[in-house]
Amino acid sequence: MEAIFIPRLTKAPERTETIEFKVFLKDLATLTPVQGWLKVTHQGNYLEVSAQAETIITLTCHRCLQQFNYKLAIAPSELIWLNETPETDVLPFDQDLTLDDLVENLSPNGYFEPDTWLYEQLSLEIPQRQLCDQNCAGIEIADEIKNPGIDQRWASLQSLKNQLN
């Protein structure tokens, strides 16, 4: 997807640009292309961005370690402030931050990157707790591991213990 030049949005019909897409995003490993739409509206001193997208990704279950497919569907919306002050990637650690310091902003004469924004929104929606099924029992443990008396590798130690007793 091409970057959107923010001043060009002011000349667009209804100050809005809508993009329909079906793409593979560079940094997001998916089985199917990410498909949907993205709408960017210039509202004077901020951009109103909304989208609807879906794709299928492969996750690994945190209980049984089996891989499974997961349908990732999002419908995010966000306000991005247009601000003349230069962006700083490094936040100061020696002072308290206000809520305004944590708001995303872009230069009014800059570009909006739809693929980067979409990647960020999809990444935020990937579940932290990845389970193939709510009733996943986890990794099955063999009986010889559950009962240490059966493991033959420790048989010599067990016989030595019996001799000491």
PDB file of C-alpha atoms in Angstrom:
ATOM      1  CA  MET A   1       0.000   0.000   0.000  1.00  0.00           C
ATOM      2  CA  GLU A   2       1.206   3.454  -0.821  1.00  0.00           C
ATOM      3  CA  ALA A   3       1.745   6.114   1.803  1.00  0.00           C
ATOM      4  CA  ILE A   4      -0.914   8.841   1.898  1.00  0.00           C
ATOM      5  CA  PHE A   5       0.369  12.423   1.647  1.00  0.00           C
ATOM      6  CA  ILE A   6      -1.613  14.205   4.359  1.00  0.00           C
ATOM      7  CA  PRO A   7      -2.021  17.613   2.584  1.00  0.00           C
ATOM      8  CA  ARG A   8      -3.468  15.766  -0.441  1.00  0.00           C
ATOM      9  CA  LEU A   9      -6.309  14.507   1.785  1.00  0.00           C
ATOM     10  CA  THR A  10      -7.648  18.060   2.159  1.00  0.00           C
ATOM     11  CA  LYS A  11      -8.337  18.131  -1.599  1.00  0.00           C
ATOM     12  CA  ALA A  12      -9.943  14.672  -1.750  1.00  0.00           C
ATOM     13  CA  PRO A  13     -13.744  14.319  -1.960  1.00  0.00           C
ATOM     14  CA  GLU A  14     -15.143  14.672   1.565  1.00  0.00           C
ATOM     15  CA  ARG A  15     -11.482  14.882   2.707  1.00  0.00           C
ATOM     16  CA  THR A  16     -11.497  11.077   2.785  1.00  0.00           C
ATOM     17  CA  GLU A  17      -9.513   8.331   1.150  1.00  0.00           C
ATOM     18  CA  THR A  18     -10.724   4.728   1.257  1.00  0.00           C
ATOM     19  CA  ILE A  19      -8.442   1.855   0.360  1.00  0.00           C
ATOM     20  CA  GLU A  20      -9.561  -1.715  -0.308  1.00  0.00           C
ATOM     21  CA  PHE A  21      -6.713  -4.168   0.026  1.00  0.00           C
ATOM     22  CA  LYS A  22      -5.732  -7.805  -0.197  1.00  0.00           C
ATOM     23  CA  VAL A  23      -2.029  -7.912   0.665  1.00  0.00           C
ATOM     24  CA  PHE A  24       0.601  -9.800   2.598  1.00  0.00           C
ATOM     25  CA  LEU A  25       2.179  -7.478   5.160  1.00  0.00           C
ATOM     26  CA  LYS A  26       5.980  -7.608   5.264  1.00  0.00           C
ATOM     27  CA  ASP A  27       6.511  -8.297   8.986  1.00  0.00           C
ATOM     28  CA  LEU A  28       3.367 -10.314   9.742  1.00  0.00           C
ATOM     29  CA  ALA A  29       3.477 -14.053   8.996  1.00  0.00           C
ATOM     30  CA  THR A  30       0.009 -15.022   7.753  1.00  0.00           C
ATOM     31  CA  LEU A  31      -1.440 -17.965   5.826  1.00  0.00           C
ATOM     32  CA  THR A  32      -3.806 -15.799   3.814  1.00  0.00           C
ATOM     33  CA  PRO A  33      -3.466 -12.225   2.624  1.00  0.00           C
ATOM     34  CA  VAL A  34      -4.784  -9.515   4.909  1.00  0.00           C
ATOM     35  CA  GLN A  35      -7.952  -8.279   3.259  1.00  0.00           C
ATOM     36  CA  GLY A  36     -10.452  -5.556   4.000  1.00  0.00           C
ATOM     37  CA  TRP A  37     -10.691  -1.768   3.810  1.00  0.00           C
ATOM     38  CA  LEU A  38      -9.118   1.263   5.446  1.00  0.00           C
ATOM     39  CA  LYS A  39     -10.589   4.767   5.578  1.00  0.00           C
ATOM     40  CA  VAL A  40      -8.605   7.914   6.404  1.00  0.00           C
ATOM     41  CA  THR A  41     -10.464  11.206   6.910  1.00  0.00           C
ATOM     42  CA  HIS A  42      -8.757  14.570   7.401  1.00  0.00           C
ATOM     43  CA  GLN A  43     -10.629  16.430  10.162  1.00  0.00           C
ATOM     44  CA  GLY A  44      -8.586  19.626  10.289  1.00  0.00           C
ATOM     45  CA  ASN A  45      -6.167  19.075  13.161  1.00  0.00           C
ATOM     46  CA  TYR A  46      -6.409  15.272  13.285  1.00  0.00           C
ATOM     47  CA  LEU A  47      -6.862  12.206  11.095  1.00  0.00           C
ATOM     48  CA  GLU A  48      -9.706   9.813  11.745  1.00  0.00           C
ATOM     49  CA  VAL A  49      -8.582   6.328  10.731  1.00  0.00           C
ATOM     50  CA  SER A  50     -10.831   3.279  10.709  1.00  0.00           C
ATOM     51  CA  ALA A  51     -10.491  -0.137   9.132  1.00  0.00           C
ATOM     52  CA  GLN A  52     -11.860  -3.610   8.892  1.00  0.00           C
ATOM     53  CA  ALA A  53      -9.440  -6.436   8.128  1.00  0.00           C
ATOM     54  CA  GLU A  54      -9.058 -10.164   8.532  1.00  0.00           C
ATOM     55  CA  THR A  55      -6.506 -12.867   7.918  1.00  0.00           C
ATOM     56  CA  ILE A  56      -5.509 -16.309   9.207  1.00  0.00           C
ATOM     57  CA  ILE A  57      -2.336 -16.804  11.229  1.00  0.00           C
ATOM     58  CA  THR A  58      -0.655 -19.882  12.693  1.00  0.00           C
ATOM     59  CA  LEU A  59      -0.165 -19.861  16.457  1.00  0.00           C
ATOM     60  CA  THR A  60       1.423 -22.342  18.857  1.00  0.00           C
ATOM     61  CA  CYS A  61      -0.677 -23.502  21.809  1.00  0.00           C
ATOM     62  CA  HIS A  62       0.923 -22.537  25.116  1.00  0.00           C
ATOM     63  CA  ARG A  63      -0.322 -25.740  26.806  1.00  0.00           C
ATOM     64  CA  CYS A  64       0.271 -28.562  24.322  1.00  0.00           C
ATOM     65  CA  LEU A  65       2.717 -26.823  21.916  1.00  0.00           C
ATOM     66  CA  GLN A  66       0.662 -27.878  18.876  1.00  0.00           C
ATOM     67  CA  GLN A  67       0.224 -25.387  16.054  1.00  0.00           C
ATOM     68  CA  PHE A  68      -3.258 -24.223  15.115  1.00  0.00           C
ATOM     69  CA  ASN A  69      -4.811 -21.716  12.735  1.00  0.00           C
ATOM     70  CA  TYR A  70      -6.467 -18.598  14.178  1.00  0.00           C
ATOM     71  CA  LYS A  71      -8.729 -16.151  12.352  1.00  0.00           C
ATOM     72  CA  LEU A  72      -7.525 -12.660  13.174  1.00  0.00           C
ATOM     73  CA  ALA A  73     -10.268 -10.098  12.525  1.00  0.00           C
ATOM     74  CA  ILE A  74     -10.120  -6.443  13.541  1.00  0.00           C
ATOM     75  CA  ALA A  75     -12.266  -3.330  13.237  1.00  0.00           C
ATOM     76  CA  PRO A  76     -10.110  -0.598  14.807  1.00  0.00           C
ATOM     77  CA  SER A  77     -10.569   3.163  14.748  1.00  0.00           C
ATOM     78  CA  GLU A  78      -8.113   5.774  15.936  1.00  0.00           C
ATOM     79  CA  LEU A  79      -7.594   9.521  16.020  1.00  0.00           C
ATOM     80  CA  ILE A  80      -4.103  10.632  15.030  1.00  0.00           C
ATOM     81  CA  TRP A  81      -3.284  14.233  15.888  1.00  0.00           C
ATOM     82  CA  LEU A  82      -1.575  16.450  13.356  1.00  0.00           C
ATOM     83  CA  ASN A  83       1.134  18.321  15.226  1.00  0.00           C
ATOM     84  CA  GLU A  84       3.931  20.627  14.009  1.00  0.00           C
ATOM     85  CA  THR A  85       6.331  19.634  16.788  1.00  0.00           C
ATOM     86  CA  PRO A  86       8.953  17.100  15.758  1.00  0.00           C
ATOM     87  CA  GLU A  87       8.364  13.510  16.769  1.00  0.00           C
ATOM     88  CA  THR A  88      10.617  12.035  19.414  1.00  0.00           C
ATOM     89  CA  ASP A  89      11.055   8.296  19.523  1.00  0.00           C
ATOM     90  CA  VAL A  90      12.741   8.385  22.920  1.00  0.00           C
ATOM     91  CA  LEU A  91      10.577   9.285  25.903  1.00  0.00           C
ATOM     92  CA  PRO A  92      12.345  11.007  28.796  1.00  0.00           C
ATOM     93  CA  PHE A  93      12.764   8.652  31.761  1.00  0.00           C
ATOM     94  CA  ASP A  94      13.712  11.343  34.249  1.00  0.00           C
ATOM     95  CA  GLN A  95      10.374  13.181  34.188  1.00  0.00           C
ATOM     96  CA  ASP A  96       6.710  12.358  34.561  1.00  0.00           C
ATOM     97  CA  LEU A  97       4.759  11.874  31.360  1.00  0.00           C
ATOM     98  CA  THR A  98       1.339  13.309  30.744  1.00  0.00           C
ATOM     99  CA  LEU A  99      -1.397  11.603  28.777  1.00  0.00           C
ATOM    100  CA  ASP A 100      -0.658  13.980  25.879  1.00  0.00           C
ATOM    101  CA  ASP A 101       2.880  12.573  25.620  1.00  0.00           C
ATOM    102  CA  LEU A 102       1.447   9.143  24.851  1.00  0.00           C
ATOM    103  CA  VAL A 103      -0.835  10.231  21.989  1.00  0.00           C
ATOM    104  CA  GLU A 104       0.204   9.332  18.458  1.00  0.00           C
ATOM    105  CA  ASN A 105       0.758  12.311  16.195  1.00  0.00           C
ATOM    106  CA  LEU A 106       1.994  13.020  12.684  1.00  0.00           C
ATOM    107  CA  SER A 107       3.259  16.076  10.893  1.00  0.00           C
ATOM    108  CA  PRO A 108       0.469  17.830   8.944  1.00  0.00           C
ATOM    109  CA  ASN A 109       2.852  17.955   5.958  1.00  0.00           C
ATOM    110  CA  GLY A 110       3.950  14.335   6.296  1.00  0.00           C
ATOM    111  CA  TYR A 111       2.720  10.941   5.249  1.00  0.00           C
ATOM    112  CA  PHE A 112       0.372   8.389   6.773  1.00  0.00           C
ATOM    113  CA  GLU A 113       1.641   4.814   6.275  1.00  0.00           C
ATOM    114  CA  PRO A 114      -1.451   2.548   6.039  1.00  0.00           C
ATOM    115  CA  ASP A 115       0.495  -0.739   5.959  1.00  0.00           C
ATOM    116  CA  THR A 116       2.454   0.167   9.105  1.00  0.00           C
ATOM    117  CA  TRP A 117      -0.723   1.256  10.910  1.00  0.00           C
ATOM    118  CA  LEU A 118      -2.502  -1.937   9.841  1.00  0.00           C
ATOM    119  CA  TYR A 119       0.443  -4.096  10.966  1.00  0.00           C
ATOM    120  CA  GLU A 120       0.404  -2.430  14.393  1.00  0.00           C
ATOM    121  CA  GLN A 121      -3.355  -2.921  14.803  1.00  0.00           C
ATOM    122  CA  LEU A 122      -3.185  -6.602  13.803  1.00  0.00           C
ATOM    123  CA  SER A 123      -0.195  -7.233  16.086  1.00  0.00           C
ATOM    124  CA  LEU A 124      -2.056  -5.734  19.036  1.00  0.00           C
ATOM    125  CA  GLU A 125      -4.961  -8.097  18.400  1.00  0.00           C
ATOM    126  CA  ILE A 126      -2.914 -11.334  18.480  1.00  0.00           C
ATOM    127  CA  PRO A 127      -4.007 -13.089  21.688  1.00  0.00           C
ATOM    128  CA  GLN A 128      -1.500 -13.150  24.543  1.00  0.00           C
ATOM    129  CA  ARG A 129      -2.856 -16.462  25.829  1.00  0.00           C
ATOM    130  CA  GLN A 130      -2.716 -18.797  22.848  1.00  0.00           C
ATOM    131  CA  LEU A 131      -4.781 -21.937  23.379  1.00  0.00           C
ATOM    132  CA  CYS A 132      -5.840 -24.358  20.645  1.00  0.00           C
ATOM    133  CA  ASP A 133      -8.962 -25.171  22.697  1.00  0.00           C
ATOM    134  CA  GLN A 134     -10.318 -23.938  26.042  1.00  0.00           C
ATOM    135  CA  ASN A 135     -10.300 -27.552  27.255  1.00  0.00           C
ATOM    136  CA  CYS A 136      -6.741 -28.279  26.059  1.00  0.00           C
ATOM    137  CA  ALA A 137      -5.236 -30.816  28.476  1.00  0.00           C
ATOM    138  CA  GLY A 138      -1.656 -29.819  27.725  1.00  0.00           C
ATOM    139  CA  ILE A 139       1.277 -32.102  27.032  1.00  0.00           C
ATOM    140  CA  GLU A 140       0.537 -35.720  27.915  1.00  0.00           C
ATOM    141  CA  ILE A 141       3.054 -37.149  30.349  1.00  0.00           C
ATOM    142  CA  ALA A 142       3.939 -40.832  30.098  1.00  0.00           C
ATOM    143  CA  ASP A 143       3.401 -43.081  33.163  1.00  0.00           C
ATOM    144  CA  GLU A 144       7.105 -43.764  33.651  1.00  0.00           C
ATOM    145  CA  ILE A 145       7.748 -40.041  34.103  1.00  0.00           C
ATOM    146  CA  LYS A 146       4.881 -39.724  36.610  1.00  0.00           C
ATOM    147  CA  ASN A 147       6.137 -42.644  38.714  1.00  0.00           C
ATOM    148  CA  PRO A 148       9.874 -42.253  39.358  1.00  0.00           C
ATOM    149  CA  GLY A 149      10.147 -45.849  40.667  1.00  0.00           C
ATOM    150  CA  ILE A 150       9.653 -47.264  37.164  1.00  0.00           C
ATOM    151  CA  ASP A 151      12.475 -45.353  35.451  1.00  0.00           C
ATOM    152  CA  GLN A 152      15.219 -47.926  34.798  1.00  0.00           C
ATOM    153  CA  ARG A 153      17.962 -45.312  34.522  1.00  0.00           C
ATOM    154  CA  TRP A 154      17.792 -44.858  38.295  1.00  0.00           C
ATOM    155  CA  ALA A 155      17.669 -48.590  39.128  1.00  0.00           C
ATOM    156  CA  SER A 156      21.327 -48.749  40.308  1.00  0.00           C
ATOM    157  CA  LEU A 157      20.781 -45.823  42.635  1.00  0.00           C
ATOM    158  CA  GLN A 158      17.612 -47.404  43.965  1.00  0.00           C
ATOM    159  CA  SER A 159      19.489 -50.650  44.745  1.00  0.00           C
ATOM    160  CA  LEU A 160      22.253 -48.662  46.497  1.00  0.00           C
ATOM    161  CA  LYS A 161      19.627 -46.850  48.558  1.00  0.00           C
ATOM    162  CA  ASN A 162      18.085 -50.191  49.557  1.00  0.00           C
ATOM    163  CA  GLN A 163      21.520 -51.495  50.649  1.00  0.00           C
ATOM    164  CA  LEU A 164      22.096 -48.449  52.851  1.00  0.00           C
ATOM    165  CA  ASN A 165      18.751 -48.905  54.581  1.00  0.00           C
TER     166      ASN A 165
END
